[in-house]
PDB file of C-alpha atoms in Angstrom:
ATOM      1  CA  UNK A   1      40.825  39.222-202.148  1.00 88.00           C
ATOM      2  CA  UNK A   2      43.848  41.131-199.959  1.00 92.00           C
ATOM      3  CA  UNK A   3      46.447  41.244-202.178  1.00 94.00           C
ATOM      4  CA  UNK A   4      49.546  43.664-204.352  1.00 96.00           C
ATOM      5  CA  UNK A   5      49.693  43.707-207.496  1.00 96.00           C
ATOM      6  CA  UNK A   6      52.821  42.585-208.699  1.00 97.00           C
ATOM      7  CA  UNK A   7      53.132  45.155-211.963  1.00 96.00           C
ATOM      8  CA  UNK A   8      54.242  48.628-212.355  1.00 96.00           C
ATOM      9  CA  UNK A   9      51.044  50.140-212.040  1.00 98.00           C
ATOM     10  CA  UNK A  10      47.484  49.005-212.061  1.00 97.00           C
ATOM     11  CA  UNK A  11      44.762  51.928-213.038  1.00 97.00           C
ATOM     12  CA  UNK A  12      41.034  51.001-212.523  1.00 94.00           C
ATOM     13  CA  UNK A  13      38.414  52.532-212.607  1.00 91.00           C
ATOM     14  CA  UNK A  14      34.666  51.591-211.918  1.00 88.00           C
ATOM     15  CA  UNK A  15      30.781  52.844-212.302  1.00 88.00           C
ATOM     16  CA  UNK A  16      29.191  55.357-209.344  1.00 86.00           C
ATOM     17  CA  UNK A  17      29.561  51.466-207.087  1.00 88.00           C
ATOM     18  CA  UNK A  18      32.308  52.574-204.622  1.00 91.00           C
ATOM     19  CA  UNK A  19      33.865  49.055-202.447  1.00 90.00           C
ATOM     20  CA  UNK A  20      37.977  49.409-203.194  1.00 94.00           C
ATOM     21  CA  UNK A  21      39.726  49.948-200.065  1.00 95.00           C
ATOM     22  CA  UNK A  22      42.998  50.228-199.077  1.00 95.00           C
ATOM     23  CA  UNK A  23      45.308  48.709-195.850  1.00 94.00           C
ATOM     24  CA  UNK A  24      47.927  51.061-194.745  1.00 90.00           C
ATOM     25  CA  UNK A  25      50.631  49.786-193.974  1.00 81.00           C
ATOM     26  CA  UNK A  26      50.915  50.891-190.534  1.00 78.00           C
ATOM     27  CA  UNK A  27      48.257  48.599-189.925  1.00 79.00           C
ATOM     28  CA  UNK A  28      47.199  45.126-190.417  1.00 81.00           C
ATOM     29  CA  UNK A  29      43.793  46.107-189.186  1.00 87.00           C
ATOM     30  CA  UNK A  30      42.177  48.985-190.642  1.00 94.00           C
ATOM     31  CA  UNK A  31      40.377  48.759-193.948  1.00 96.00           C
ATOM     32  CA  UNK A  32      40.362  52.367-195.347  1.00 95.00           C
ATOM     33  CA  UNK A  33      37.158  52.539-198.347  1.00 94.00           C
ATOM     34  CA  UNK A  34      38.545  54.470-201.144  1.00 94.00           C
ATOM     35  CA  UNK A  35      35.932  56.845-202.619  1.00 92.00           C
ATOM     36  CA  UNK A  36      36.564  57.591-206.892  1.00 93.00           C
ATOM     37  CA  UNK A  37      34.351  60.452-207.863  1.00 92.00           C
ATOM     38  CA  UNK A  38      32.004  59.573-210.606  1.00 87.00           C
ATOM     39  CA  UNK A  39      33.860  59.530-214.044  1.00 89.00           C
ATOM     40  CA  UNK A  40      37.563  59.316-212.185  1.00 94.00           C
ATOM     41  CA  UNK A  41      40.167  56.953-211.507  1.00 94.00           C
ATOM     42  CA  UNK A  42      43.055  55.986-209.038  1.00 96.00           C
ATOM     43  CA  UNK A  43      46.461  54.505-210.077  1.00 97.00           C
ATOM     44  CA  UNK A  44      48.117  52.344-207.784  1.00 97.00           C
ATOM     45  CA  UNK A  45      51.792  51.062-207.581  1.00 98.00           C
ATOM     46  CA  UNK A  46      52.383  48.106-208.314  1.00 97.00           C
ATOM     47  CA  UNK A  47      54.897  45.586-206.591  1.00 98.00           C
ATOM     48  CA  UNK A  48      57.913  45.967-209.669  1.00 98.00           C
ATOM     49  CA  UNK A  49      57.561  49.838-209.026  1.00 98.00           C
ATOM     50  CA  UNK A  50      57.743  49.480-205.703  1.00 98.00           C
ATOM     51  CA  UNK A  51      61.292  47.370-206.594  1.00 98.00           C
ATOM     52  CA  UNK A  52      62.499  49.477-209.299  1.00 98.00           C
ATOM     53  CA  UNK A  53      61.556  53.094-206.759  1.00 98.00           C
ATOM     54  CA  UNK A  54      64.162  51.359-204.268  1.00 98.00           C
ATOM     55  CA  UNK A  55      60.604  51.132-201.673  1.00 96.00           C
ATOM     56  CA  UNK A  56      59.907  54.483-202.089  1.00 96.00           C
ATOM     57  CA  UNK A  57      56.485  54.209-204.133  1.00 97.00           C
ATOM     58  CA  UNK A  58      54.648  51.697-201.538  1.00 95.00           C
ATOM     59  CA  UNK A  59      52.407  49.271-203.117  1.00 96.00           C
ATOM     60  CA  UNK A  60      49.469  49.475-201.544  1.00 94.00           C
ATOM     61  CA  UNK A  61      47.759  45.860-200.319  1.00 95.00           C
ATOM     62  CA  UNK A  62      43.893  46.319-201.258  1.00 95.00           C
ATOM     63  CA  UNK A  63      40.516  44.882-202.169  1.00 95.00           C
ATOM     64  CA  UNK A  64      37.081  45.043-203.132  1.00 93.00           C
ATOM     65  CA  UNK A  65      34.101  44.834-201.104  1.00 92.00           C
ATOM     66  CA  UNK A  66      30.341  44.764-202.477  1.00 86.00           C
ATOM     67  CA  UNK A  67      27.829  45.587-199.550  1.00 82.00           C
ATOM     68  CA  UNK A  68      24.264  45.990-201.353  1.00 83.00           C
ATOM     69  CA  UNK A  69      22.437  44.423-204.325  1.00 86.00           C
ATOM     70  CA  UNK A  70      23.428  47.486-206.318  1.00 88.00           C
ATOM     71  CA  UNK A  71      25.749  45.733-209.309  1.00 90.00           C
ATOM     72  CA  UNK A  72      29.175  46.686-209.644  1.00 88.00           C
ATOM     73  CA  UNK A  73      31.211  47.408-213.171  1.00 88.00           C
ATOM     74  CA  UNK A  74      35.230  48.257-212.934  1.00 90.00           C
ATOM     75  CA  UNK A  75      37.755  48.330-215.526  1.00 92.00           C
ATOM     76  CA  UNK A  76      41.718  48.133-215.705  1.00 94.00           C
ATOM     77  CA  UNK A  77      44.022  48.928-216.975  1.00 97.00           C
ATOM     78  CA  UNK A  78      47.910  47.169-216.365  1.00 96.00           C
ATOM     79  CA  UNK A  79      51.009  48.633-216.696  1.00 97.00           C
ATOM     80  CA  UNK A  80      53.949  46.224-216.675  1.00 95.00           C
ATOM     81  CA  UNK A  81      58.122  46.022-218.140  1.00 94.00           C
ATOM     82  CA  UNK A  82      58.405  45.380-221.241  1.00 93.00           C
ATOM     83  CA  UNK A  83      58.945  41.680-221.612  1.00 90.00           C
ATOM     84  CA  UNK A  84      62.710  40.926-221.364  1.00 91.00           C
ATOM     85  CA  UNK A  85      64.126  44.172-219.175  1.00 93.00           C
ATOM     86  CA  UNK A  86      65.354  44.537-216.077  1.00 96.00           C
ATOM     87  CA  UNK A  87      63.810  45.649-213.036  1.00 98.00           C
ATOM     88  CA  UNK A  88      66.569  47.082-210.761  1.00 97.00           C
ATOM     89  CA  UNK A  89      66.364  51.226-209.050  1.00 98.00           C
ATOM     90  CA  UNK A  90      68.565  53.507-210.482  1.00 97.00           C
ATOM     91  CA  UNK A  91      71.743  54.700-209.182  1.00 96.00           C
ATOM     92  CA  UNK A  92      70.611  57.879-207.570  1.00 96.00           C
ATOM     93  CA  UNK A  93      67.488  56.204-206.312  1.00 96.00           C
ATOM     94  CA  UNK A  94      69.768  54.484-204.148  1.00 96.00           C
ATOM     95  CA  UNK A  95      72.724  55.970-201.272  1.00 94.00           C
ATOM     96  CA  UNK A  96      74.223  55.743-197.968  1.00 93.00           C
ATOM     97  CA  UNK A  97      70.305  56.676-196.312  1.00 93.00           C
ATOM     98  CA  UNK A  98      67.987  54.863-198.962  1.00 94.00           C
ATOM     99  CA  UNK A  99      70.496  51.136-199.273  1.00 96.00           C
ATOM    100  CA  UNK A 100      69.252  48.690-202.184  1.00 97.00           C
ATOM    101  CA  UNK A 101      66.419  46.876-200.861  1.00 97.00           C
ATOM    102  CA  UNK A 102      65.906  44.408-203.535  1.00 98.00           C
ATOM    103  CA  UNK A 103      68.410  42.880-206.424  1.00 97.00           C
ATOM    104  CA  UNK A 104      67.975  43.140-210.046  1.00 97.00           C
ATOM    105  CA  UNK A 105      65.342  40.829-211.890  1.00 98.00           C
ATOM    106  CA  UNK A 106      63.223  40.149-215.047  1.00 97.00           C
ATOM    107  CA  UNK A 107      59.609  40.840-214.475  1.00 97.00           C
ATOM    108  CA  UNK A 108      59.045  37.033-216.184  1.00 96.00           C
ATOM    109  CA  UNK A 109      61.086  35.621-213.448  1.00 97.00           C
ATOM    110  CA  UNK A 110      59.528  37.470-210.809  1.00 97.00           C
ATOM    111  CA  UNK A 111      56.602  36.098-211.998  1.00 96.00           C
ATOM    112  CA  UNK A 112      56.756  33.385-212.449  1.00 96.00           C
ATOM    113  CA  UNK A 113      57.805  32.966-208.989  1.00 97.00           C
ATOM    114  CA  UNK A 114      55.052  34.742-207.045  1.00 96.00           C
ATOM    115  CA  UNK A 115      52.253  32.228-209.893  1.00 96.00           C
ATOM    116  CA  UNK A 116      54.147  29.084-208.794  1.00 97.00           C
ATOM    117  CA  UNK A 117      54.519  30.145-205.256  1.00 95.00           C
ATOM    118  CA  UNK A 118      50.769  33.331-204.488  1.00 92.00           C
ATOM    119  CA  UNK A 119      52.344  33.589-201.451  1.00 90.00           C
ATOM    120  CA  UNK A 120      51.740  37.557-200.609  1.00 87.00           C
ATOM    121  CA  UNK A 121      54.655  38.420-199.554  1.00 93.00           C
ATOM    122  CA  UNK A 122      56.710  37.299-202.565  1.00 96.00           C
ATOM    123  CA  UNK A 123      58.477  40.467-203.888  1.00 97.00           C
ATOM    124  CA  UNK A 124      60.365  40.923-201.007  1.00 96.00           C
ATOM    125  CA  UNK A 125      60.868  36.036-200.465  1.00 96.00           C
ATOM    126  CA  UNK A 126      61.906  36.667-204.131  1.00 97.00           C
ATOM    127  CA  UNK A 127      64.502  40.166-205.039  1.00 97.00           C
ATOM    128  CA  UNK A 128      64.433  41.271-201.130  1.00 96.00           C
ATOM    129  CA  UNK A 129      67.877  41.721-199.673  1.00 94.00           C
ATOM    130  CA  UNK A 130      68.445  39.827-196.778  1.00 82.00           C
ATOM    131  CA  UNK A 131      70.146  41.984-194.564  1.00 71.00           C
ATOM    132  CA  UNK A 132      67.861  45.630-195.819  1.00 61.00           C
ATOM    133  CA  UNK A 133      64.073  42.849-194.974  1.00 53.00           C
ATOM    134  CA  UNK A 134      65.446  42.534-191.811  1.00 49.00           C
ATOM    135  CA  UNK A 135      66.282  45.179-190.762  1.00 50.00           C
ATOM    136  CA  UNK A 136      62.778  46.399-192.662  1.00 48.00           C
ATOM    137  CA  UNK A 137      61.131  44.263-189.850  1.00 48.00           C
ATOM    138  CA  UNK A 138      62.661  45.368-186.539  1.00 47.00           C
ATOM    139  CA  UNK A 139      62.134  48.585-187.421  1.00 45.00           C
ATOM    140  CA  UNK A 140      58.388  47.967-188.009  1.00 44.00           C
ATOM    141  CA  UNK A 141      58.274  46.072-184.708  1.00 41.00           C
ATOM    142  CA  UNK A 142      60.170  48.782-182.601  1.00 37.00           C
TER     143      UNK A 142
END
C-alpha cells in the first residue's frame, strides 16, 4: 500500500530483490523504481521530520511492488521523536520567505490521530496551518 511514513526517518535495507518505488511530488500518477545496491540501505524522511523542518524536507510517498517469483526480504529501522517531545520547526526554519507550515504537536497525538483516521494526508489535516495549506494547494494547481 502506498504511503508516507509518519515517523521522522525510516532506514530500509533489503536482499538483492528490488521492489521499492517512490512517487515524485509533482506527479501523482508516476512511480519511480529505487535501485538499492546490495549491502546498501536507503533513508526515507517521514512526516514528523517534514513538520520539524517546516517542509524543507519532504516525506516521500512510497510502496513495494513485487515481480517475479524470487522472495524479497527487507528490514527497517524506524526513528521517532522521544515520547512526550514536541515536534515544531525551529526559529531558524521560519522567516518571511518560509512561513510556518505546521503547528507544533506531540508525536503521540499525531500518531493517535493517524491511527484513528488512516488519512493519507494526516500531517496536513492534523497540524497544517489552514492559510498556508490552502496557499500550497493553489500553488500546486498553477
